[in-house]
Each structure stands twice: as C-alpha cells, then as structure tokens.
Short mmCIF file of C-alpha atoms in Angstrom, two decimals:
data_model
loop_
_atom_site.label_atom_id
_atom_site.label_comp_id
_atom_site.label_asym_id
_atom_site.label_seq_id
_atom_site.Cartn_x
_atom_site.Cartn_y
_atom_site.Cartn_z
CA UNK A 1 -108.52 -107.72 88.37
CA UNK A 2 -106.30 -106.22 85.23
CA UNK A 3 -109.46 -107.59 82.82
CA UNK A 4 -111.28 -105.46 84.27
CA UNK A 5 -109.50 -102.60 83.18
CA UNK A 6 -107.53 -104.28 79.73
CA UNK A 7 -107.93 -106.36 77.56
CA UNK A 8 -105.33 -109.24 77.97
CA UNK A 9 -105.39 -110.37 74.32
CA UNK A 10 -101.85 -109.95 72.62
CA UNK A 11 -100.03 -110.51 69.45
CA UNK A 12 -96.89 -110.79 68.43
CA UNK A 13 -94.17 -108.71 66.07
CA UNK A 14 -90.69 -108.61 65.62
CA UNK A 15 -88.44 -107.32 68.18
CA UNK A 16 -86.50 -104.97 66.27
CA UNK A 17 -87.35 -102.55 64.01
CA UNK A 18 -87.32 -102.01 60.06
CA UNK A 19 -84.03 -101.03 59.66
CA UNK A 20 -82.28 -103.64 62.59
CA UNK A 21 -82.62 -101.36 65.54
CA UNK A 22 -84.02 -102.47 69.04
CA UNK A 23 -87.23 -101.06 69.69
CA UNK A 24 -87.34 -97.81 72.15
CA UNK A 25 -87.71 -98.18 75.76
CA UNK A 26 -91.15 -97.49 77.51
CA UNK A 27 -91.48 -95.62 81.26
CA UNK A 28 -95.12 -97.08 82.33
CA UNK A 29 -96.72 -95.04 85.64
CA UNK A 30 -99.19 -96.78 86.90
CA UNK A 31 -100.39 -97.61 90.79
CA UNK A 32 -102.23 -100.66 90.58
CA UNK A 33 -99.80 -103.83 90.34
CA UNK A 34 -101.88 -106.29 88.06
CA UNK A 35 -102.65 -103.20 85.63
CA UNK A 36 -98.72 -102.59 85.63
CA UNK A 37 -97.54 -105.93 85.15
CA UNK A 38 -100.47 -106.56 82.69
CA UNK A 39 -98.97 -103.38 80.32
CA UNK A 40 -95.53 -104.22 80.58
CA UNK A 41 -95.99 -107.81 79.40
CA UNK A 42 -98.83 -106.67 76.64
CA UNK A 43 -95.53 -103.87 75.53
CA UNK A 44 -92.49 -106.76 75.79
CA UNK A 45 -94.61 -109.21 74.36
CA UNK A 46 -94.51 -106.54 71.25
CA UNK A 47 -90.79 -105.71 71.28
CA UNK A 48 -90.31 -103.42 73.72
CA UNK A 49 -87.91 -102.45 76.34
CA UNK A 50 -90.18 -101.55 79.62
CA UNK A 51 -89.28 -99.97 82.72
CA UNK A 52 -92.37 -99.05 85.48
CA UNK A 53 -92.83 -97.48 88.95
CA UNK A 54 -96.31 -97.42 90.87
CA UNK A 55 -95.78 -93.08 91.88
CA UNK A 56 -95.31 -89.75 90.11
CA UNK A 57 -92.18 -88.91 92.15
CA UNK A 58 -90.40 -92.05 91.18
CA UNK A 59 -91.13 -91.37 87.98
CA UNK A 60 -89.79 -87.90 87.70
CA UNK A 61 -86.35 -88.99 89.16
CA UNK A 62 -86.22 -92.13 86.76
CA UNK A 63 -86.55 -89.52 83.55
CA UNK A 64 -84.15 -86.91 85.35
CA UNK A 65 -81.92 -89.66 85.87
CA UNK A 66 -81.62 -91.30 82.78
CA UNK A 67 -79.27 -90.13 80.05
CA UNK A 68 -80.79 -88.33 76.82
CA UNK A 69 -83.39 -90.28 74.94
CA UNK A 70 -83.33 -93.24 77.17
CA UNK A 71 -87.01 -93.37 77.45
CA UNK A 72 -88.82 -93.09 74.06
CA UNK A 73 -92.03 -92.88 75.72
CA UNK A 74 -93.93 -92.46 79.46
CA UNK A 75 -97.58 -94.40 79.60
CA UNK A 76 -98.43 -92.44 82.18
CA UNK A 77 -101.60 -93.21 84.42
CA UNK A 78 -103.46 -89.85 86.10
CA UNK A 79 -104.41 -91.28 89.57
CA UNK A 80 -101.42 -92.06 91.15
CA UNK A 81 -100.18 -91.48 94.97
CA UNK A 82 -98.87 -88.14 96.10
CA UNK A 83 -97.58 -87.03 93.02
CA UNK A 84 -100.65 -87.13 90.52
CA UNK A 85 -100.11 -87.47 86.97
CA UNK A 86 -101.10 -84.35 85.94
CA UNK A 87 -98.36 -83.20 87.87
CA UNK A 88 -95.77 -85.75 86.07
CA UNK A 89 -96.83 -84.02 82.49
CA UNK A 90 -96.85 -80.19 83.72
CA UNK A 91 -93.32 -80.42 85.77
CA UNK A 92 -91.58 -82.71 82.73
CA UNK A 93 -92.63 -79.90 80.29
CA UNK A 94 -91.70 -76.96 82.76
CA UNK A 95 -87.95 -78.73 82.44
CA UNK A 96 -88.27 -78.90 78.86
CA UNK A 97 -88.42 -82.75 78.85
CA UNK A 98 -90.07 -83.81 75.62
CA UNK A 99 -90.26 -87.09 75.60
CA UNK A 100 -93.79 -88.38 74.70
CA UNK A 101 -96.60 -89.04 76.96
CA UNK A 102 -99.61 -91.30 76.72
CA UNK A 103 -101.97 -91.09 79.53
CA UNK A 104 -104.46 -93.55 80.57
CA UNK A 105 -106.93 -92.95 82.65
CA UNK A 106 -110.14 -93.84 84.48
CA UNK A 107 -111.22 -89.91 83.58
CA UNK A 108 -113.68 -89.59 80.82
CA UNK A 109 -115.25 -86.64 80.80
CA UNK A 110 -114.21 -84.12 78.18
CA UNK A 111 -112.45 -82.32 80.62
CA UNK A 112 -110.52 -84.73 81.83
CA UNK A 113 -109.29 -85.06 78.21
CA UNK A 114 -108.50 -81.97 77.44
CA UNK A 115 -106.72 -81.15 80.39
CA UNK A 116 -104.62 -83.55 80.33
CA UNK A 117 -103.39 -82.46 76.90
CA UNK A 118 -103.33 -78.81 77.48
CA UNK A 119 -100.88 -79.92 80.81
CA UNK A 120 -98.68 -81.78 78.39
CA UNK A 121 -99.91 -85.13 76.84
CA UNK A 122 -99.63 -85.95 73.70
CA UNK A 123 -102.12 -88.83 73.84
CA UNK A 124 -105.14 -89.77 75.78
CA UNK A 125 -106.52 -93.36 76.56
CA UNK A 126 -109.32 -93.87 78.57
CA UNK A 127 -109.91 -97.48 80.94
CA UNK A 128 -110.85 -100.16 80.09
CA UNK A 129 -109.07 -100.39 76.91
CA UNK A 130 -107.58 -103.29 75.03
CA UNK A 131 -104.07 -103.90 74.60
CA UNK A 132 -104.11 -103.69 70.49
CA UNK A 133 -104.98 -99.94 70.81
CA UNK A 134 -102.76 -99.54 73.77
CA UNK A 135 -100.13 -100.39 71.41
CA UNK A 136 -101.19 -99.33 68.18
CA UNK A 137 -100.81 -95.47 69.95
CA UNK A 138 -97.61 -95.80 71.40
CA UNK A 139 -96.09 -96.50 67.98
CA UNK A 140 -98.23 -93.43 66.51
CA UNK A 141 -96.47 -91.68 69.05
CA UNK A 142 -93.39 -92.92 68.43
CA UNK A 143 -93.27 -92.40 64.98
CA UNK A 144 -94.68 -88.87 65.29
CA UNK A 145 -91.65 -88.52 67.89
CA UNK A 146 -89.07 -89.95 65.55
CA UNK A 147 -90.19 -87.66 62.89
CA UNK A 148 -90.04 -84.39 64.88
CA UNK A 149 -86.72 -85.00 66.14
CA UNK A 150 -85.52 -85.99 62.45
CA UNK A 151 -86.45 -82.32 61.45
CA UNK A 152 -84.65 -81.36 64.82
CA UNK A 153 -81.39 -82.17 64.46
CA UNK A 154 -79.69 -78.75 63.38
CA UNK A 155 -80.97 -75.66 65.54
CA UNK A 156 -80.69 -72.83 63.26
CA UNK A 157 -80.48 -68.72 64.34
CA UNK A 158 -78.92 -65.99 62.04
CA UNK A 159 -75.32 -67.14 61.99
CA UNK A 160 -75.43 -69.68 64.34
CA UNK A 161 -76.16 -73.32 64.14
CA UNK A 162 -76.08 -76.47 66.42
CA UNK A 163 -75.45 -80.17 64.76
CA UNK A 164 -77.40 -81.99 67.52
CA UNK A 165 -76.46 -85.04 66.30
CA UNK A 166 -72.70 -84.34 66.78
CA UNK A 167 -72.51 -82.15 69.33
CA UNK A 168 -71.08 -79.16 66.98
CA UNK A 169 -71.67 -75.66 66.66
CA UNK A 170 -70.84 -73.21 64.03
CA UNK A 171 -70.69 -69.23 63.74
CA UNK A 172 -70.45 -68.35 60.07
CA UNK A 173 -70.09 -71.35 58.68
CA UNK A 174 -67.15 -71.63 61.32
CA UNK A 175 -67.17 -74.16 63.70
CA UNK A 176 -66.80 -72.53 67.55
CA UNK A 177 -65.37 -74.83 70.55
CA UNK A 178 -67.27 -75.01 73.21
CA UNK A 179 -67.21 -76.73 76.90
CA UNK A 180 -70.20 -79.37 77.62
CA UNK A 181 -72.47 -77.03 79.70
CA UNK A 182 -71.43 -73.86 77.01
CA UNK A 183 -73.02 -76.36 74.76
CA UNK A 184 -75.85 -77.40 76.83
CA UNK A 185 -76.87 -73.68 77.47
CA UNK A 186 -76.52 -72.68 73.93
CA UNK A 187 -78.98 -75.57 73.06
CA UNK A 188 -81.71 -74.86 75.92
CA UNK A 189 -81.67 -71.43 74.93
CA UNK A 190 -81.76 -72.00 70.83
CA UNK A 191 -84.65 -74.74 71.89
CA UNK A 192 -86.52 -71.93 73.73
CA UNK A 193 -86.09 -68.68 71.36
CA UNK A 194 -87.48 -65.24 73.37
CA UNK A 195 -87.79 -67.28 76.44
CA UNK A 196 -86.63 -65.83 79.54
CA UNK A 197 -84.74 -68.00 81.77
CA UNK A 198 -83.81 -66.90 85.45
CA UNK A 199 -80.50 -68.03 86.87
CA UNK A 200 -82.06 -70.54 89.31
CA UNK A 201 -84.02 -71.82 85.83
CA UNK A 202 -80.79 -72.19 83.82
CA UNK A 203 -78.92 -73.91 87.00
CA UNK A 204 -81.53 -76.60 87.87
CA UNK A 205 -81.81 -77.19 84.43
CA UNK A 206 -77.99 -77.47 83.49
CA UNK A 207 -76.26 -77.77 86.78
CA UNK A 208 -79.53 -79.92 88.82
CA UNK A 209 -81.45 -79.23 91.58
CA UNK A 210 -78.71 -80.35 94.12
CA UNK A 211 -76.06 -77.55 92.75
CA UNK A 212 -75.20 -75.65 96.05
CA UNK A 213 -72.34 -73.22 94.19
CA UNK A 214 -72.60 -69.99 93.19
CA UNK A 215 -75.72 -68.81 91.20
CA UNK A 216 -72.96 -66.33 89.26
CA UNK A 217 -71.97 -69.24 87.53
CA UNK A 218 -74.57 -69.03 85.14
CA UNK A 219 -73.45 -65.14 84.61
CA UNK A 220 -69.69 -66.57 83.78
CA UNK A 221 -70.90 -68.83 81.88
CA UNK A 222 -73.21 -66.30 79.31
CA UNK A 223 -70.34 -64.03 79.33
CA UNK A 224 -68.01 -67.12 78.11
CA UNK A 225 -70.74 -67.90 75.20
CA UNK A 226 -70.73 -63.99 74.06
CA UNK A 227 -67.28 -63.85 73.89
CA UNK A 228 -67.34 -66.76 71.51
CA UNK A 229 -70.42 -66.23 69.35
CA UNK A 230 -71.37 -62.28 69.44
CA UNK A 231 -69.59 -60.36 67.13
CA UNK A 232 -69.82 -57.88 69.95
CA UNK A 233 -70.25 -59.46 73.47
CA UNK A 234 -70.71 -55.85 75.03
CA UNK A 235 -73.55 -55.41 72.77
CA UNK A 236 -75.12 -58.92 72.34
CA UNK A 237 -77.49 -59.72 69.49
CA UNK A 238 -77.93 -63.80 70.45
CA UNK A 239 -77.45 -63.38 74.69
CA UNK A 240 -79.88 -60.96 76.05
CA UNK A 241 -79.64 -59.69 79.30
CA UNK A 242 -83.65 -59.04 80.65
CA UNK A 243 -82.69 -57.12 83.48
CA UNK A 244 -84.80 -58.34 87.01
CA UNK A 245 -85.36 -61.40 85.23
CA UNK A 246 -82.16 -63.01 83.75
CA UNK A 247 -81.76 -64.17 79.94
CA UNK A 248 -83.59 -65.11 76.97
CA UNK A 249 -81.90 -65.94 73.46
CA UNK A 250 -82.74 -63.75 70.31
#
C-alpha cells in the first residue's frame, strides 16, 4: 500500500506562481503504481504539472525528447527495472542534462546517500516519507534551479559572449550570425570550458544518437565557427584541436 511508503496527507496552494506563471513541470520515476499515482496527485494537488513512467529507459527518452526546460525537475526513484536509477542520474549528467534530480529511495545507509549524489543528485529522500517534505524539497530545488540559471544566462569567454536567453552571440561587442547547431556547439563547448569532446560526443549530443551521416560533419562544422569567431582560424585561441581526441574550448 502507498501509506506504507508516504504519507497521504496534503495541502493546498495556489496554482501559479508569485509573479502569474504556471508552476514547472515534474518527471516522477517510480516502479510501483500506488507510490506513483500517490506522488503525482500529492505534486498536482500543489500546483504542479506531472508527467511519470514506471522504468529508467522511459525516462531517459522522455527528457531527450522533450524540448529545453520542459521538465523543471525528475523525482527519481533508485530501484527501478532494467535501467536503475543510478543509471538515470550518471547518463543525464554524461549528456550534460541539468535539470534537477530528487531521488527517493528505500536506501538508507550512508552510502546509499552519498552515492547517489556523487552520480548526480541534487537531493536525497529516503522511504517512507510524508508528502509535506516531499514537496517542501522540490521547491528548494526549484528555486536553487531558478537561481543558477538566472546567473546563467550570458556565457562569457575573452571576447566572446552568448545571450542564452535570445539566442545571440557577440565577438567584440559585435554580434556574429550563426546557424542553429553553430550555436548549439558554441554553447556546449562555452558550458564545458577545457573539456574535451570527441566527434561521436559532439554528434550524439548535437546531431542524436540516430545520426547515421558523416562524423566529418562535426570537423565542418568547427572550421565554420573559427572562421567566424577566431581572429585567426589557422591558429585558434577559442577551438582547440586535441589531436587523438577531438576538441575542447579555451
């Protein structure tokens, strides 16, 4: 039975937010039905949009699916079948998905705890809880979220800068036109300073895992971004070349 696991006790709140804005959507991972069901209505009861799915590999092609930002936060259970949710956290982090994670889990040892974290979690609940501090951490979450992404919004790097929020980029104060996935790779790799990216990293990330075209792409592509933003693109300063591996940025 979910009471076994929850407390079913509610309360209520408005259903938008401060300012007149819906509240942010919830992704909740968990394999056991009445424990589902029970979350979802304890989270719309308090405003929220909820999605769920009972496996780890549903879950991972919901938030690759979904456009950016759809999901403000996974509640994300460890036990699940096949795909455990240990795995969830480490491969969503490996992309460079941040969206925040709240685990809940049956684990209660210390190790449990801080393994989950160390794999990716930002949060960590253990069963039974009640639904009052179920909710009262997703919204410390999200406003931790909303706060980091506030300070996010322009990427900054020597004479280059990206205005998140619009989708802009400027060299020198000068603003530089680039295509959608110029853009995109510009942004994984100012996201990511001094990490090295191969080419099969930088397609699955920009292009998905289902690309079947050339891997040289990605090479076209870098040599299209130097040619707008290096002041020499034979001698890049931003676009390194790591040779055997494949790119990092600064």
């Amino acid at each position: 039975m979910a009471s076994a696991v929850v407390e079913t006790t509610f309360w209520g709140v408005d259903l938008v937010g401060e300012n007149g804005d819906m509240q942010p959507s919830l992704l909740v991972v968990e394999d056991d039905e009445s424990i589902r069901e029970t979350i979802r209505e304890a989270l719309e009861l308090e405003g929220f949009s909820v999605e769920a799915c009972s496996n780890g590999r549903d879950a991972l092609q919901m938030l690759q699916r979904a456009s950016e930002g759809q999901f403000s936060l996974v509640v994300l259970d460890l036990m699940l079948p096949g795909l455990g949710g240990l795995d969830v956290c480490r491969q969503l982090r490996q992309h460079s998905n941040q969206t925040p994670i709240l685990v809940v889990s049956a684990r209660d040892t210390e190790t449990d705890r801080v393994l989950g974290l160390e794999v990716g979690a930002d949060d960590y609940l253990v069963k039974p809880f009640g639904m009052r501090e179920l909710v009262a951490r997703c919204r410390a979450l999200l406003r931790r979220s909303s706060s980091q992404t506030s300070r996010a919004k322009v990427l900054e790097h020597a004479n280059l800068c990206i205005y998140q929020d619009e989708c802009r980029v400027t060299r020198d104060g000068v603003e530089v036109n680039l295509s959608p996935k110029e853009y995109r790779l510009l942004e994984l790799f100012m996201q990511n300073p001094r990490r090295v990216w191969s080419r099969d990293q930088l397609l699955e990330q920009l292009w998905g895992i289902d690309y079947i075209g050339d891997s040289k792409t990605v090479d076209v592509h870098i040599r299209w971004l130097r040619e707008k933003l290096e002041a020499s693109p034979s001698a890049p300063v931003h676009l390194i070349t790591v040779r055997g591996f494949g790119y990092r940025f600064g």
